[in-house]
Coordinates of C-alpha atoms in Angstrom, one line a residue:
M23 CA -12.2 -2.5 13.9
N24 CA -14.8 -0.1 15.9
N25 CA -17.2 0.9 12.9
E26 CA -18.9 3.4 15.5
L27 CA -16.8 5.8 15.6
P28 CA -16.9 9.0 13.4
W29 CA -14.8 9.5 10.1
L30 CA -11.6 11.3 11.4
N31 CA -12.4 13.4 8.0
P32 CA -15.6 12.9 7.6
A33 CA -15.9 15.1 4.2
R34 CA -13.4 13.1 2.2
A35 CA -14.7 9.5 3.6
E36 CA -18.3 10.6 2.3
A37 CA -17.4 12.0 -0.9
L38 CA -15.0 8.7 -1.3
Q39 CA -17.7 6.0 -0.8
A40 CA -20.4 8.3 -2.6
Q41 CA -17.2 7.9 -5.5
L42 CA -17.8 4.4 -5.0
R43 CA -21.8 4.3 -5.5
E44 CA -20.9 6.1 -8.6
R45 CA -17.9 4.5 -10.5
I46 CA -14.9 2.4 -10.3
L47 CA -11.5 4.1 -9.6
V48 CA -8.2 4.7 -10.3
I49 CA -5.5 3.5 -7.7
D50 CA -2.1 4.7 -9.3
G51 CA 0.6 2.7 -10.5
A52 CA 4.0 1.6 -9.5
M53 CA 6.5 3.7 -7.2
G54 CA 9.8 1.8 -6.9
T55 CA 9.1 1.3 -11.4
M56 CA 9.2 5.0 -11.6
I57 CA 12.1 5.8 -9.0
Q58 CA 14.2 3.3 -10.9
R59 CA 13.5 5.2 -14.3
H60 CA 15.9 8.4 -13.0
G61 CA 19.4 5.7 -12.3
L62 CA 20.0 7.0 -8.4
E63 CA 23.2 7.0 -6.9
E64 CA 23.3 5.6 -2.9
A65 CA 24.2 9.5 -2.5
D66 CA 20.6 10.6 -3.8
Y67 CA 18.9 8.2 -1.0
R68 CA 21.5 10.1 1.0
G69 CA 20.7 13.2 0.2
E70 CA 22.6 16.5 2.9
R71 CA 20.9 14.8 6.1
F72 CA 22.3 11.6 5.4
V73 CA 25.3 12.9 3.5
D74 CA 27.5 12.3 6.9
G75 CA 26.8 8.3 7.1
Y76 CA 24.3 8.7 10.2
D77 CA 20.8 11.1 10.8
R78 CA 22.2 14.4 11.6
K79 CA 18.6 15.1 13.1
H80 CA 18.7 12.0 15.3
D81 CA 21.6 12.3 18.3
I82 CA 22.3 9.2 19.9
A83 CA 23.1 10.2 23.9
D84 CA 26.6 8.8 24.5
H85 CA 27.5 7.7 21.6
A86 CA 29.9 9.4 19.0
H87 CA 29.1 8.6 15.2
G88 CA 31.7 7.5 13.2
D89 CA 33.7 5.5 10.5
D90 CA 33.4 2.3 13.1
C91 CA 30.2 3.3 14.7
G92 CA 28.3 1.3 12.9
C93 CA 25.4 4.0 12.1
A94 CA 26.1 3.8 8.5
R95 CA 24.5 1.6 6.1
D96 CA 24.0 1.4 2.2
Q97 CA 20.9 2.9 1.5
R98 CA 21.1 2.2 -2.7
G99 CA 17.4 1.3 -2.5
N100 CA 15.3 3.0 0.8
N101 CA 12.9 4.1 -1.6
D102 CA 10.9 5.5 1.2
L103 CA 13.7 7.5 2.4
L104 CA 13.2 9.4 -0.5
S105 CA 10.5 10.8 0.9
L106 CA 13.0 12.7 3.2
S107 CA 15.8 13.0 1.1
R108 CA 14.5 13.8 -2.5
P109 CA 10.2 15.1 -2.4
D110 CA 10.2 16.9 -5.2
L111 CA 11.1 13.3 -7.2
I112 CA 8.5 11.6 -5.1
L113 CA 6.0 14.4 -6.1
D114 CA 6.4 14.5 -9.3
I115 CA 5.8 10.6 -9.4
H116 CA 2.2 11.4 -7.6
T117 CA 1.4 14.1 -9.7
A118 CA 1.9 11.9 -13.2
Y119 CA 0.1 9.9 -11.9
L120 CA -2.5 12.1 -11.4
A121 CA -2.4 13.3 -14.1
A122 CA -2.7 9.9 -16.6
G123 CA -5.8 9.7 -14.5
A124 CA -5.3 8.5 -10.6
D125 CA -8.2 9.0 -8.5
M126 CA -6.1 8.2 -5.6
V127 CA -2.2 7.8 -5.1
E128 CA -0.5 5.3 -2.8
S129 CA 1.7 7.2 -0.3
N130 CA 5.6 6.2 -0.8
T131 CA 5.8 4.2 2.6
F132 CA 5.3 0.3 1.7
N133 CA 8.8 0.3 4.2
S134 CA 8.1 2.0 6.5
T135 CA 7.6 0.2 9.0
R136 CA 10.5 0.2 12.7
T137 CA 10.6 -3.9 10.8
S138 CA 11.8 -3.2 7.7
L139 CA 13.6 0.1 8.6
A140 CA 15.8 -1.8 10.7
D141 CA 17.7 -3.9 7.4
Y142 CA 18.6 0.1 7.0
G143 CA 19.6 1.4 10.9
L144 CA 16.7 3.5 10.4
Q145 CA 13.7 2.3 12.7
H146 CA 14.0 5.4 13.8
L147 CA 12.3 7.3 11.3
A148 CA 8.9 5.2 10.9
R149 CA 7.1 7.7 12.1
E150 CA 8.4 10.6 10.5
L151 CA 8.1 9.3 7.3
N152 CA 5.0 7.9 7.1
A153 CA 4.3 11.2 7.8
A154 CA 6.0 12.2 5.3
G155 CA 4.8 10.1 3.2
A156 CA 1.1 10.8 3.3
R157 CA 1.7 14.3 3.5
L158 CA 3.8 14.7 0.0
A159 CA 0.6 12.1 -1.3
R160 CA -1.8 14.4 -0.2
A161 CA -0.4 17.9 -1.5
A162 CA -0.4 16.1 -4.8
C163 CA -4.1 15.8 -4.6
D164 CA -5.0 19.1 -2.9
A165 CA -2.7 20.5 -6.0
A166 CA -4.4 18.2 -9.1
E167 CA -8.0 19.3 -7.0
Q168 CA -6.8 23.2 -7.6
Q169 CA -6.3 22.4 -11.5
T170 CA -9.7 21.1 -11.9
P171 CA -12.8 22.3 -9.3
G172 CA -14.9 20.1 -8.5
R173 CA -12.4 16.3 -8.8
Q174 CA -11.7 14.8 -5.6
C175 CA -8.8 13.2 -5.3
F176 CA -7.4 10.9 -2.4
A177 CA -4.5 10.1 -0.6
I178 CA -3.8 6.5 0.2
G179 CA -1.4 5.3 3.3
V180 CA 0.4 2.8 2.4
I181 CA 1.0 -0.1 5.5
G182 CA 3.4 -2.6 3.9
P183 CA 3.8 -6.2 4.7
T184 CA 7.6 -5.5 6.3
S185 CA 10.0 -8.2 5.8
R186 CA 9.2 -10.4 8.3
T187 CA 6.5 -13.4 8.3
A188 CA 4.5 -14.7 11.7
S189 CA 3.1 -17.5 10.3
L190 CA 6.4 -19.0 9.0
S191 CA 10.2 -19.7 9.5
P192 CA 12.9 -18.1 8.0
D193 CA 15.0 -20.9 8.9
V194 CA 14.4 -24.5 7.2
N195 CA 15.6 -26.5 9.8
R196 CA 13.9 -24.1 12.7
P197 CA 10.0 -25.2 11.1
G198 CA 8.8 -23.5 14.6
F199 CA 11.6 -20.5 15.0
R200 CA 9.7 -17.6 14.1
A201 CA 11.8 -13.9 13.0
T202 CA 8.8 -11.8 14.7
S203 CA 5.5 -11.6 16.9
F204 CA 2.0 -10.5 16.5
D205 CA 3.0 -7.6 19.1
D206 CA 6.4 -7.0 17.6
L207 CA 4.4 -6.4 14.5
R208 CA 1.1 -4.5 16.6
L209 CA 3.6 -1.7 17.7
A210 CA 4.8 -1.7 14.1
Y211 CA 1.8 -1.2 12.2
R212 CA 0.4 0.8 15.1
E213 CA 3.7 3.6 14.5
A214 CA 3.2 3.6 10.8
A215 CA -0.5 4.0 11.4
E216 CA 0.2 7.1 13.5
G217 CA 2.6 8.6 11.2
L218 CA 0.1 8.2 7.8
I219 CA -2.8 10.2 9.9
D220 CA -0.5 12.4 11.5
G221 CA 0.3 13.3 7.4
G222 CA -3.2 13.4 6.4
A223 CA -4.0 10.1 4.9
D224 CA -7.7 9.8 3.2
V225 CA -7.1 5.5 3.6
L226 CA -5.5 3.7 5.2
M227 CA -4.5 0.5 2.9
V228 CA -2.8 -2.8 4.2
E229 CA -1.4 -4.0 0.7
T230 CA 0.6 -6.6 -0.2
V231 CA -0.5 -9.2 2.8
F232 CA 1.5 -12.5 2.4
D233 CA 0.9 -13.4 5.6
T234 CA -2.7 -12.9 7.0
L235 CA -1.3 -13.4 10.4
N236 CA 0.6 -10.2 9.9
A237 CA -2.9 -8.3 8.2
K238 CA -4.5 -9.2 11.2
A239 CA -1.9 -7.7 13.6
A240 CA -1.7 -4.6 10.9
L241 CA -5.8 -4.2 11.4
F242 CA -5.4 -4.6 15.5
A243 CA -2.7 -1.7 15.4
I244 CA -5.3 0.3 13.7
A245 CA -8.1 -0.1 15.7
E246 CA -6.2 0.4 18.6
V247 CA -5.1 3.9 17.0
F248 CA -8.4 5.0 15.8
E249 CA -9.9 3.5 19.3
G250 CA -7.3 6.2 20.6
R251 CA -8.0 9.2 18.4
G252 CA -11.5 8.6 18.3
A253 CA -12.5 8.1 15.4
R254 CA -11.6 6.6 12.2
L255 CA -10.5 6.3 8.4
P256 CA -11.9 3.9 6.3
V257 CA -8.9 1.7 5.4
M258 CA -8.2 -0.9 2.7
V259 CA -7.0 -4.6 2.3
S260 CA -5.4 -5.5 -0.9
G261 CA -3.1 -9.6 -0.7
T262 CA -1.4 -11.1 -2.9
I263 CA -0.8 -14.7 -5.0
T264 CA 2.2 -15.6 -4.9
D265 CA 2.1 -18.2 -7.6
A266 CA 0.3 -20.7 -9.6
S267 CA -0.7 -22.4 -6.5
G268 CA -3.3 -19.9 -6.1
R269 CA -2.7 -19.3 -2.3
T270 CA -0.8 -17.0 -0.4
L271 CA 2.3 -17.6 0.9
S272 CA 1.3 -18.5 4.4
G273 CA -1.6 -20.9 2.7
Q274 CA -4.5 -19.4 2.2
T275 CA -6.6 -19.4 -0.7
A276 CA -8.6 -15.8 -1.5
E277 CA -11.4 -17.3 -0.1
A278 CA -9.7 -18.3 2.8
F279 CA -8.1 -15.1 3.2
W280 CA -11.5 -12.7 2.7
Y281 CA -13.3 -14.9 5.5
S282 CA -10.2 -14.6 7.9
L283 CA -10.1 -10.8 7.6
R284 CA -14.4 -10.4 6.7
H285 CA -14.5 -8.8 10.9
A286 CA -12.4 -6.2 9.7
R287 CA -15.2 -4.5 7.8
P288 CA -12.9 -3.4 5.8
L289 CA -13.5 -0.3 3.3
S290 CA -12.4 -3.1 0.5
I291 CA -10.5 -7.1 0.2
G292 CA -8.7 -7.2 -3.3
L293 CA -5.7 -8.4 -4.7
N294 CA -2.2 -6.5 -6.1
C295 CA 1.6 -7.5 -6.9
A296 CA 3.1 -10.9 -7.9
L297 CA 1.0 -11.6 -10.6
G298 CA -0.5 -9.9 -14.0
A299 CA -3.8 -9.6 -14.7
K300 CA -4.3 -12.8 -16.5
E301 CA -3.4 -14.9 -13.9
L302 CA -5.2 -13.1 -11.2
R303 CA -8.0 -12.8 -12.7
P304 CA -9.9 -16.4 -10.8
H305 CA -9.1 -15.1 -8.0
V306 CA -10.2 -11.6 -8.3
D307 CA -14.1 -13.3 -9.5
T308 CA -13.4 -15.7 -6.0
L309 CA -13.3 -12.0 -3.9
S310 CA -16.1 -10.7 -6.3
R311 CA -18.4 -13.5 -5.6
I312 CA -18.5 -13.4 -2.0
A313 CA -16.9 -10.3 -0.4
E314 CA -19.6 -7.8 1.2
V315 CA -17.4 -4.8 0.6
A316 CA -15.5 -3.2 -2.3
V317 CA -12.8 -5.5 -4.3
S318 CA -10.0 -3.8 -5.6
A319 CA -7.2 -5.5 -8.0
H320 CA -4.1 -3.8 -9.1
P321 CA -2.4 -6.7 -11.0
N322 CA 1.4 -6.1 -12.3
A323 CA 2.2 -5.2 -15.6
G324 CA 2.2 -8.9 -16.5
L325 CA 5.4 -11.2 -15.0
P326 CA 8.6 -10.6 -15.3
N327 CA 11.1 -11.4 -17.9
A328 CA 14.0 -13.1 -17.9
F329 CA 15.9 -9.4 -16.6
G330 CA 13.4 -9.0 -14.2
D331 CA 11.5 -6.5 -16.3
Y332 CA 7.7 -6.2 -17.1
D333 CA 7.0 -6.5 -20.9
E334 CA 3.2 -6.0 -21.0
T335 CA 2.3 -2.8 -22.5
P336 CA -0.8 -0.4 -21.3
E337 CA -3.2 -1.6 -24.0
D338 CA -2.5 -5.2 -22.9
T339 CA -2.9 -3.8 -19.0
A340 CA -5.8 -2.0 -19.3
G341 CA -7.7 -4.5 -22.2
M342 CA -8.0 -7.2 -19.1
L343 CA -8.4 -4.4 -17.1
R344 CA -11.7 -3.7 -18.9
E345 CA -12.7 -7.4 -19.0
F346 CA -13.0 -7.2 -15.4
A347 CA -15.2 -4.0 -15.1
Q348 CA -17.3 -5.7 -17.4
S349 CA -17.6 -8.5 -15.8
G350 CA -18.4 -6.9 -13.0
L351 CA -15.3 -7.6 -11.0
V352 CA -14.1 -4.5 -9.9
N353 CA -14.5 -1.2 -7.8
F354 CA -10.9 -0.2 -7.7
V355 CA -8.2 -1.1 -10.8
G356 CA -4.9 -0.1 -10.9
G357 CA -1.3 -1.7 -10.9
C358 CA 1.3 -2.8 -8.9
C359 CA 5.0 -3.7 -10.1
G360 CA 5.9 -2.4 -14.4
T361 CA 2.8 -0.1 -14.4
T362 CA 3.9 3.7 -15.3
P363 CA 1.5 6.8 -15.5
E364 CA 1.3 5.3 -19.2
H365 CA -0.7 2.0 -17.5
I366 CA -2.9 4.2 -15.8
A367 CA -4.1 6.5 -18.6
A368 CA -5.0 3.6 -20.5
I369 CA -6.4 2.1 -17.3
A370 CA -8.7 4.7 -16.3
E371 CA -9.7 5.5 -20.4
A372 CA -10.5 1.4 -20.0
V373 CA -12.7 1.8 -17.5
R374 CA -14.2 5.0 -18.0
G375 CA -18.0 4.9 -17.9
L376 CA -18.4 1.3 -16.8
P377 CA -20.4 0.7 -13.7
P378 CA -18.8 -0.2 -10.5
R379 CA -19.6 -3.6 -8.7
Q380 CA -22.3 -4.2 -7.1
P381 CA -21.2 -5.8 -3.6
P382 CA -24.0 -9.3 -3.0
R383 CA -26.0 -9.1 0.4
I384 CA -24.6 -10.9 3.3
A385 CA -27.8 -12.9 2.7
D386 CA -27.0 -13.8 -0.5
V387 CA -23.2 -14.7 0.6
A388 CA -23.9 -17.1 3.5

């Protein structure tokens, strides 16, 4: 990553860095959890544009849409599509998190890569969905800033891990097989990053990283986009420890994860998803001791119960993240699966007034 490039939006980048020096910043909570509360049907995901079983705005040469054309896929659960079909709903969720005290909201673009959208037959929407998602997040931030003069809010352009892994085979009988490649991922991530920047994202976040090779492809693609535009945005990276082994799916510890990506010189390194704050703490502690950049933590609301729900209360989550802050471990806190505006309000209050973590000097880490 060429950190010599100028900021694409100097005022916002410098404001973010200034805020980081002063306090712990609060990231929003789960988008999916909030969408599930609405009990949407498949027709809700389609909206008017996709009501006929295909994209009315996308014409395919020499192709007649019909019942047997293969374009119609069940879109239930395609949360990212709601940025086009139900932008009002997505905007309301962003607004609720900002009202709860979040400083940063994440765009509804977790699966908006060509790779993941192929599951729904909508890979042609990748750049449009990223732009729309970032635009909605930025609009919510603008509205919050107007309501409270002097407040600064930031739109995070989210780049998810995709539904494929470059390091592991999905077929136990063919360990050498890969369902994707570095170059395929690079192109998909590049398209996503272009869209997020088009939509006005203040920051890019490569998040829920379970395979470091995927993350490397994303960071390489982002660097290409920055070079092409002659300017850059701050970049955050957040991995996920998949289970009690303390490793990512591709086998790395938190320490190895950081050293594998340190060369990109991100704004922050952190962990999210899979685990609750209690289980995540030792791994956040590891990052805090060795990373000379900011550290983020946005855990789940505990571990899922037998029904796949999350039982951790806002007070429980906030109490644990307050301890993270009191121990000097974090610069960003927030929530992932199972967290709500109530969780974020409690977290924001819990860390209010506590000093941000001070990254160690490189000489101290070497």
